[in-house]
XYZ file of C-alpha atoms in Angstrom:
590
model
C -21.031 37.387 10.882
C -20.133 39.019 7.635
C -21.366 37.780 4.267
C -17.936 36.640 3.393
C -17.660 34.450 6.584
C -21.111 33.084 6.021
C -20.180 32.110 2.565
C -16.970 30.374 3.507
C -18.775 28.490 6.201
C -21.624 27.497 3.925
C -19.139 26.094 1.238
C -17.432 24.045 3.990
C -20.574 22.831 5.329
C -21.878 21.847 2.091
C -18.655 19.886 1.262
C -18.898 17.996 4.551
C -22.556 16.971 3.791
C -21.462 15.856 0.368
C -18.486 13.975 1.850
C -20.867 12.172 4.356
C -23.487 11.524 1.680
C -20.998 9.661 -0.307
C -22.720 9.651 -3.617
C -20.058 11.976 -5.113
C -16.282 11.233 -5.065
C -14.274 13.096 -2.505
C -11.962 14.737 -5.093
C -14.804 15.878 -7.234
C -16.397 17.532 -3.923
C -13.234 19.182 -3.477
C -13.068 20.459 -7.069
C -16.620 21.691 -6.805
C -15.851 23.509 -3.322
C -12.815 25.066 -4.947
C -14.667 26.349 -7.938
C -17.441 27.642 -5.612
C -14.957 29.500 -3.461
C -13.304 31.072 -6.499
C -16.778 32.230 -8.081
C -17.916 33.712 -4.548
C -14.536 35.602 -4.138
C -13.577 34.154 -0.874
C -10.481 32.561 -2.495
C -8.630 34.796 -5.072
C -7.669 33.571 -8.400
C -3.961 34.103 -7.613
C -4.299 31.738 -4.524
C -6.746 29.308 -5.942
C -4.134 26.830 -7.365
C -1.411 27.300 -4.967
C -2.443 23.955 -3.322
C -1.237 22.074 -6.399
C 2.331 23.231 -5.575
C 1.999 23.023 -1.817
C 4.544 21.320 0.043
C 2.066 18.863 1.562
C 1.002 17.508 -1.899
C 4.640 17.135 -2.964
C 5.314 15.107 0.457
C 2.242 12.873 -0.127
C 2.954 12.277 -3.668
C 6.596 11.347 -3.090
C 5.640 9.120 -0.173
C 3.304 7.211 -2.370
C 6.027 6.593 -5.020
C 8.466 5.471 -2.250
C 5.767 3.110 -0.841
C 5.290 1.710 -4.357
C 8.878 0.921 -4.572
C 9.123 -0.720 -1.205
C 6.132 -2.729 -1.802
C 7.748 -4.075 -5.074
C 11.188 -4.740 -3.582
C 10.577 -8.340 -2.437
C 11.660 -7.524 1.170
C 8.096 -7.997 2.426
C 7.704 -11.446 0.873
C 11.212 -12.665 2.187
C 10.396 -11.552 5.818
C 6.868 -12.953 5.790
C 8.162 -16.140 4.255
C 10.501 -16.742 7.207
C 8.078 -15.864 9.905
C 5.028 -17.616 8.405
C 5.722 -21.174 9.871
C 5.828 -19.718 13.434
C 2.393 -17.886 13.510
C -0.410 -20.364 13.609
C -2.761 -18.622 16.056
C -4.809 -15.486 15.305
C -3.058 -13.498 18.002
C 0.339 -14.211 16.683
C -0.641 -13.637 13.184
C -1.987 -10.093 14.306
C 1.114 -9.543 16.180
C 3.127 -10.283 13.065
C 1.182 -8.690 10.341
C -0.330 -5.819 12.307
C 3.057 -5.104 13.856
C 4.731 -5.001 10.689
C 2.121 -2.834 9.083
C 2.604 -0.538 12.154
C 6.366 -0.178 11.723
C 6.099 0.269 8.089
C 3.520 2.870 8.442
C 5.933 5.104 10.637
C 8.111 5.597 7.541
C 5.878 5.146 4.469
C 2.379 6.018 3.521
C 0.028 3.815 5.662
C -2.140 2.951 2.579
C 1.097 1.670 1.038
C 2.141 -0.171 4.057
C -1.195 -2.037 4.349
C -1.225 -2.812 0.600
C 2.169 -4.721 0.984
C 0.764 -6.857 3.635
C -2.585 -7.761 2.453
C -1.437 -10.533 0.034
C 0.664 -12.164 2.721
C -2.177 -11.800 5.092
C -4.350 -13.811 2.638
C -1.713 -16.534 2.161
C -1.276 -17.115 5.941
C -4.916 -17.140 6.556
C -5.393 -19.722 3.726
C -2.592 -21.928 5.014
C -3.825 -21.821 8.585
C -7.559 -21.952 7.946
C -7.966 -18.671 9.673
C -10.508 -16.140 8.469
C -8.944 -13.165 6.849
C -11.540 -10.975 8.421
C -9.909 -11.528 11.754
C -6.603 -10.131 10.427
C -7.494 -7.335 7.887
C -9.237 -4.781 10.241
C -6.779 -4.936 12.963
C -3.956 -4.446 10.225
C -5.837 -1.402 8.797
C -6.329 0.030 12.363
C -2.530 -0.696 13.188
C -1.571 1.145 10.035
C -3.301 4.187 11.386
C -1.633 3.855 14.610
C 1.839 3.515 13.046
C 1.289 6.719 11.257
C 1.281 8.696 14.653
C 4.892 7.877 15.339
C 6.723 10.137 12.949
C 6.230 13.226 10.878
C 5.814 11.481 7.574
C 3.718 8.765 8.982
C 0.404 10.174 8.013
C -0.961 13.325 6.318
C -2.413 14.937 9.442
C 1.080 15.083 11.050
C 2.390 16.829 7.869
C -0.369 19.300 7.803
C -0.126 19.989 11.520
C 3.477 20.610 11.206
C 2.858 23.193 8.479
C 0.214 24.949 10.651
C 2.637 25.189 13.441
C 5.144 26.706 11.121
C 2.488 29.359 10.096
C 1.851 30.197 13.671
C 5.237 30.093 15.301
C 7.719 30.080 12.471
C 8.932 26.568 13.544
C 7.510 23.352 12.217
C 7.294 20.100 14.108
C 10.309 18.007 13.343
C 10.559 14.365 12.289
C 10.351 12.704 15.623
C 8.415 15.311 17.614
C 5.290 13.007 17.286
C 7.310 9.971 18.634
C 7.026 10.421 22.445
C 3.057 10.571 22.095
C 2.517 8.446 19.095
C 4.682 5.436 19.986
C 3.245 4.624 23.405
C -0.305 4.927 21.723
C 0.757 2.776 18.947
C 2.231 0.079 21.049
C -0.873 -0.037 23.498
C -3.140 0.053 20.578
C -1.465 -3.035 19.273
C -1.594 -4.735 22.378
C -5.458 -4.276 22.447
C -5.863 -5.542 18.845
C -4.198 -8.872 19.934
C -7.358 -9.383 22.034
C -9.806 -7.064 20.736
C -10.217 -8.730 17.416
C -12.746 -11.080 19.143
C -15.113 -8.045 19.047
C -15.642 -8.544 15.391
C -18.542 -10.747 14.098
C -17.239 -14.248 13.505
C -19.411 -14.960 10.528
C -17.606 -12.631 8.202
C -15.964 -14.199 5.157
C -13.549 -12.602 2.742
C -15.043 -11.495 -0.599
C -13.279 -13.146 -3.624
C -12.172 -11.422 -6.683
C -13.136 -13.119 -9.815
C -11.478 -12.561 -13.194
C -12.664 -13.677 -16.590
C -10.825 -17.020 -16.013
C -10.600 -18.700 -12.808
C -6.745 -19.278 -12.645
C -5.755 -21.457 -9.855
C -2.196 -22.323 -10.254
C 0.735 -21.569 -12.741
C 3.890 -23.421 -13.570
C 7.055 -21.462 -14.046
C 10.702 -22.550 -14.601
C 13.488 -21.539 -12.410
C 17.292 -22.283 -12.732
C 19.571 -22.685 -9.768
C 22.294 -20.113 -9.766
C 25.951 -20.783 -9.207
C 25.831 -18.903 -5.905
C 22.570 -20.606 -4.721
C 22.779 -20.776 -0.829
C 20.711 -23.923 -0.795
C 22.869 -25.869 -3.269
C 23.709 -29.267 -1.875
C 20.327 -29.640 -0.046
C 17.269 -31.509 -1.284
C 14.365 -30.060 -3.278
C 12.236 -30.543 -0.228
C 14.479 -28.211 1.661
C 14.212 -25.538 -1.243
C 10.444 -25.836 -0.927
C 10.425 -25.348 2.838
C 12.645 -22.318 2.398
C 10.184 -21.018 -0.347
C 7.466 -20.895 2.348
C 5.873 -24.379 1.359
C 3.305 -22.648 -0.995
C 4.671 -24.263 -4.134
C 5.493 -27.690 -5.563
C 8.406 -28.770 -7.445
C 7.001 -31.126 -10.232
C 10.183 -31.761 -12.005
C 13.979 -31.377 -11.784
C 15.783 -31.253 -15.078
C 19.688 -31.639 -15.217
C 22.005 -31.377 -18.068
C 18.997 -30.811 -20.508
C 18.176 -34.622 -20.492
C 18.143 -36.030 -16.951
C 14.524 -35.654 -15.689
C 13.212 -36.417 -12.206
C 9.552 -36.489 -12.022
C 9.385 -37.029 -8.219
C 12.418 -34.966 -7.056
C 11.705 -34.206 -3.352
C 14.795 -36.129 -2.344
C 17.107 -35.081 -5.047
C 20.096 -32.893 -4.131
C 19.911 -29.436 -5.878
C 22.870 -28.546 -7.927
C 23.890 -25.273 -9.652
C 22.445 -25.330 -13.298
C 19.354 -27.499 -12.343
C 16.107 -26.392 -13.865
C 13.053 -26.619 -11.447
C 9.453 -26.708 -12.621
C 7.582 -24.737 -9.841
C 3.751 -25.012 -9.522
C 1.504 -22.868 -7.406
C -0.400 -19.773 -7.040
C 1.112 -16.514 -8.517
C 1.769 -15.063 -5.045
C 3.370 -18.252 -3.861
C 5.686 -18.358 -6.898
C 6.757 -14.861 -6.483
C 7.647 -15.505 -2.898
C 9.498 -18.712 -3.841
C 11.746 -16.850 -6.271
C 12.121 -13.837 -3.809
C 12.803 -15.941 -0.772
C 15.220 -18.514 -2.180
C 17.302 -16.571 -4.778
C 16.208 -18.926 -7.705
C 16.258 -17.151 -11.117
C 13.464 -17.480 -13.674
C 14.987 -19.480 -16.600
C 14.899 -17.652 -19.842
C 16.657 -19.216 -22.723
C 16.048 -16.114 -24.838
C 17.527 -12.757 -24.481
C 15.757 -10.094 -22.265
C 13.168 -8.131 -24.294
C 14.618 -4.721 -25.486
C 13.391 -1.185 -25.235
C 12.857 0.740 -28.413
C 12.579 4.226 -26.754
C 13.861 5.609 -23.415
C 10.433 5.664 -21.930
C 9.514 2.043 -22.809
C 8.911 -0.292 -19.932
C 9.373 -4.039 -19.794
C 6.662 -5.799 -17.982
C 4.280 -8.767 -17.862
C 0.766 -9.403 -18.935
C -1.613 -12.463 -18.764
C -3.385 -13.855 -21.841
C -5.345 -16.948 -22.793
C -4.369 -19.125 -25.838
C -7.374 -19.220 -28.143
C -8.272 -22.016 -30.661
C -7.003 -19.875 -33.532
C -3.763 -18.895 -31.885
C -0.430 -19.401 -33.747
C 0.890 -20.891 -30.468
C -1.458 -23.897 -30.584
C 0.492 -27.236 -30.922
C 3.768 -25.395 -31.245
C 6.413 -24.463 -28.635
C 8.054 -21.129 -27.938
C 11.323 -22.697 -29.094
C 9.930 -24.064 -32.485
C 7.997 -20.769 -32.964
C 11.216 -18.699 -32.126
C 8.938 -16.556 -30.139
C 11.476 -14.121 -28.934
C 13.273 -13.702 -32.259
C 9.910 -13.112 -34.180
C 7.797 -11.367 -31.350
C 10.352 -10.149 -28.821
C 8.352 -11.626 -25.964
C 9.386 -14.364 -23.434
C 6.975 -16.959 -21.813
C 7.509 -16.770 -17.982
C 4.620 -19.026 -16.569
C 1.809 -21.320 -17.928
C -1.389 -22.274 -16.315
C -3.124 -25.304 -17.763
C -6.543 -26.332 -16.345
C -6.814 -29.978 -15.522
C -3.291 -30.814 -16.325
C 0.260 -30.676 -14.962
C 3.000 -29.048 -16.800
C 6.026 -31.331 -16.281
C 8.504 -30.136 -19.104
C 10.593 -27.223 -19.819
C 8.539 -24.113 -20.830
C 10.576 -23.597 -24.033
C 9.592 -27.030 -25.262
C 5.946 -27.023 -24.062
C 3.430 -27.333 -26.935
C 0.528 -24.766 -26.065
C -3.160 -25.814 -26.116
C -6.258 -23.697 -26.401
C -7.247 -22.404 -23.037
C -3.743 -22.254 -21.683
C -3.100 -19.102 -19.719
C 0.272 -17.586 -20.338
C 2.344 -14.693 -18.608
C 4.282 -13.005 -21.357
C 7.210 -10.662 -20.715
C 7.719 -7.887 -23.320
C 7.483 -4.164 -24.013
C 4.352 -3.047 -22.445
C 3.573 -0.763 -25.209
C 3.876 -3.378 -27.814
C 2.441 -6.309 -25.820
C -1.249 -5.740 -26.751
C -0.508 -5.756 -30.436
C 1.694 -8.725 -29.988
C -0.992 -10.572 -28.216
C -3.418 -9.862 -31.146
C -0.739 -11.152 -33.520
C -0.366 -14.316 -31.537
C -4.089 -14.875 -31.384
C -4.057 -14.608 -27.497
C -6.784 -12.928 -25.600
C -5.509 -10.516 -22.740
C -7.132 -11.227 -19.504
C -8.836 -8.706 -16.988
C -5.916 -6.605 -15.603
C -4.551 -8.257 -12.412
C -1.195 -7.383 -10.644
C 1.239 -10.420 -11.469
C 4.663 -9.845 -10.097
C 6.431 -13.073 -11.530
C 9.527 -11.932 -13.214
C 9.348 -8.240 -12.047
C 12.596 -6.431 -11.559
C 13.544 -6.156 -7.847
C 15.996 -3.917 -6.145
C 15.809 -5.705 -2.731
C 17.037 -3.257 -0.015
C 17.880 -0.242 -2.130
C 14.513 1.532 -1.787
C 14.597 1.132 1.992
C 18.222 2.209 2.037
C 17.278 5.377 0.192
C 14.357 6.062 2.446
C 16.642 5.530 5.423
C 19.221 8.142 4.223
C 16.194 10.561 3.482
C 15.044 10.162 7.150
C 18.551 10.621 8.483
C 18.898 13.813 6.500
C 15.576 15.130 7.841
C 16.321 14.043 11.445
C 19.753 15.881 11.194
C 17.952 18.923 9.807
C 20.274 18.918 6.731
C 17.197 18.707 4.373
C 13.783 19.754 4.628
C 10.915 17.166 4.650
C 9.762 18.257 1.339
C 13.290 18.002 -0.382
C 14.323 14.837 1.446
C 11.100 12.839 0.274
C 11.104 14.427 -3.227
C 14.748 13.487 -3.530
C 14.070 10.046 -2.354
C 11.272 9.565 -4.861
C 13.396 10.891 -7.740
C 16.442 8.650 -6.752
C 14.134 5.591 -6.631
C 12.737 6.226 -10.140
C 16.309 7.167 -11.561
C 17.731 3.853 -10.201
C 14.918 1.869 -11.521
C 13.711 0.705 -8.177
C 10.269 1.141 -9.608
C 9.180 1.753 -13.243
C 7.752 5.009 -14.437
C 4.459 3.179 -15.127
C 4.352 1.738 -11.652
C 5.515 5.027 -10.188
C 2.616 6.943 -11.867
C 0.329 4.172 -10.797
C 1.268 4.549 -7.212
C 0.242 8.100 -7.168
C -3.365 8.334 -5.699
C -4.807 11.121 -7.896
C -8.043 11.414 -5.858
C -6.219 12.077 -2.552
C -3.680 14.523 -4.233
C -6.561 16.477 -5.850
C -8.568 16.581 -2.720
C -5.558 17.953 -0.710
C -4.745 20.465 -3.319
C -8.445 21.816 -3.462
C -8.985 21.761 0.257
C -5.712 23.693 1.160
C -7.087 27.023 -0.233
C -10.659 26.499 0.699
C -9.909 25.623 4.295
C -7.540 28.672 4.514
C -10.324 30.756 3.476
C -11.951 30.148 7.008
C -8.914 31.641 8.473
C -8.556 34.624 6.171
C -12.356 35.450 6.590
C -12.267 35.196 10.329
C -14.503 32.167 10.691
C -11.810 30.252 12.616
C -11.842 32.979 15.251
C -15.753 32.750 15.538
C -15.646 28.943 15.831
C -12.831 29.045 18.475
C -14.841 31.562 20.426
C -17.733 29.151 20.441
C -15.436 26.333 21.586
C -13.740 28.496 24.176
C -17.048 29.076 25.907
C -17.454 25.379 26.374
C -13.783 24.850 27.148
C -13.573 27.808 29.423
C -15.315 25.782 32.331
C -12.950 22.782 31.721
C -9.346 22.408 32.971
C -6.673 22.502 30.223
C -6.579 18.719 29.919
C -10.199 18.843 29.479
C -10.067 21.342 26.674
C -7.387 19.261 24.824
C -9.544 16.178 25.282
C -12.583 18.228 23.801
C -10.417 18.999 20.715
C -9.253 15.417 20.235
C -12.636 14.145 20.627
C -14.051 16.495 18.134
C -11.436 15.524 15.684
C -11.958 11.776 16.116
C -15.702 12.349 15.646
C -15.319 14.410 12.414
C -12.660 12.469 10.672
C -14.844 9.303 9.981
C -17.074 11.392 7.958
C -14.493 13.471 6.170
C -10.859 12.563 5.287
C -8.189 13.076 7.858
C -6.438 15.678 5.792
C -9.654 17.718 5.546
C -10.345 17.334 9.246
C -6.862 18.759 10.128
C -7.077 21.777 7.541
C -10.464 22.611 9.170
C -9.856 21.821 12.769
C -6.284 22.764 13.059
C -6.795 26.552 12.773
C -9.698 26.297 15.077
C -7.767 24.496 17.696
C -4.963 26.987 17.505
C -7.363 29.972 17.786
C -9.024 28.290 20.901
C -5.532 27.968 22.581
C -4.754 31.497 21.845
C -8.131 32.778 23.301
C -7.750 30.722 26.323
C -3.956 31.771 26.827
C -2.481 28.294 26.281
C 0.461 26.945 24.191
C -1.082 25.903 20.823
C 1.295 23.004 20.481
C -0.673 20.434 22.604
C -3.955 21.353 20.865
C -2.387 20.915 17.391
C -0.976 17.565 18.547
C -4.545 16.656 19.722
C -5.995 17.420 16.382
C -3.111 15.366 14.675
C -3.750 12.250 16.905
C -7.675 12.495 16.598
C -7.717 13.121 12.935
C -5.360 10.152 12.503
C -7.406 7.748 14.649
C -10.175 7.144 12.260
C -11.631 3.608 13.611
C -15.404 4.171 13.440
C -16.404 3.807 9.862
C -14.917 2.481 6.475
C -15.382 5.838 4.507
C -13.089 8.380 6.428
C -9.832 6.658 5.604
C -8.548 4.710 2.590
C -7.056 1.940 4.660
C -10.404 1.131 6.113
C -12.035 1.224 2.704
C -9.296 -0.951 1.297
C -10.132 -3.935 3.684
C -13.942 -3.517 3.439
C -14.395 -5.806 0.510
C -11.531 -8.318 0.950
C -12.577 -8.572 4.647
C -16.267 -9.227 3.954
C -17.039 -6.443 6.491
C -20.233 -4.353 6.885
C -20.383 -0.776 7.674
C -21.423 -1.333 11.267
C -18.581 -3.743 11.931
C -15.995 -0.982 12.319
C -17.234 0.633 15.435
C -17.333 -2.789 17.190
C -13.628 -2.843 17.291
C -13.031 0.913 16.614
C -15.040 2.633 19.447
C -13.067 0.881 22.331
C -9.733 1.547 20.490
C -10.836 5.287 20.043
C -11.615 5.481 23.765
C -8.138 3.903 24.636
C -6.371 6.500 22.372
C -8.281 9.341 24.084
C -7.638 8.140 27.634
C -3.877 7.451 26.940
C -3.225 10.150 24.400
C -4.507 13.289 26.339
C -2.234 12.933 29.486
C 0.745 11.934 27.164
C 0.274 15.128 25.107
C 0.083 17.409 28.253
C 2.987 15.664 29.681
C 5.326 16.140 26.437
C 3.818 19.395 25.427
C 3.121 21.529 28.552
C 0.010 23.561 28.152
């Protein structure tokens, strides 16, 4: 082994140790690794930063923006609102939630798909007295399984496709992963319907506390002229909204007020006061087609890059709002903000928001120019709350983000556009058509993941350029030489499964992919099944919470411990290994 080879291997080994140690962030470790590779000369200065413009980074970044737009489209809330009344048992809840996550993960980033469904999971768990810990880990694992189905479902597939292009000149196409990934995903989902019982039953979801314990808001909605439920009772509207909200008053013709309106017939132009938790209010507006009532004009932008959004604030004792209403104060005319919702501890709001006199301690949701809102709150004497995601009153584009994504996938499948161009174009269109604001688009980008990818690409490639992959492949070939071809593929998949919980899946593929291809070449085999085995093994990270963001995402909300993951993940990993290896050899002959 030459000095350069030893240096490259040492840098990778130290990075792996730091990844497993977990005291230093993954992106910082990747940056340090890239710096060490540059200083030692195993990565040239000309190639050191090529990873930041690599197709992989562009695809992952674009997928995150698309996921963010889909998650804000309102489609998920509508679908979950329709199926919630029919899923009362844990298996049916897992089938609905984990199945939806799995389908979405095939076309959007799995972390984005999982993020979309966590709020509905908590709503369903709360309404059916189910422990959220029984739902969240199966949902996380289902998101990883769904990523196996298509090229863009997960980062390992994209990276493996790129490695195949480097080896043979032809990348894997959009649905080349489907014949192997789809059966594995379906069998994995079937296992999760029963396997959730392997999880400890005493786990309780962690609660997220903010400065103020806000239980319920009251918002005002108006019945539009084309309201599909017009002519039905208020009780019917509540049922269509998912049952999570209450109508505390119905106001008609500005003066008729019904305080117990459950049996009243809803007419266009009626104003409904809705009371409930923020997520339930958001679902009610999205599912029924009600419109938030705003007597004032919409806040205006003062510059092209301005964003109209919402923020929470508490009314202090010295606020100019105290004992005054937004109508009397001319809140929009003077401050260019609207009040969308109010939460009042210990009291029910039963009058229109524009005439409501504010009290100290009221929590309000204000809509306005996000650049100006902090200063406006200071002028009003309101104290901004700890940042939370409040979607009441957010702009929604419904099915448009999904339509754009579908067209992009179709163009990829027909090989009219490359994966990079299609996903980048879809992300740009979604932003240009305001399916997602620029602020939310930038917020959707996972900086640590993108930095880690960009830094690992040149560092991992140093293993190939210095000849380390050939040495490692020779070592594996001695072990695989006594095995039949299917045994060699099983060995590669098992190694990838064992490594990916302690790295991240992208790092695993970048390191193990060239080694697997080198092993196949030395044994005289087709490299395709070996690359597929790496992709499947690296994507199936079921043993720990640290290897994949999805597992880490549910760790706190699910109240899980580190050792809980292998209880459900180990048998699922064995199922993937037993089913996946024969499928790979059947679809991709050795």
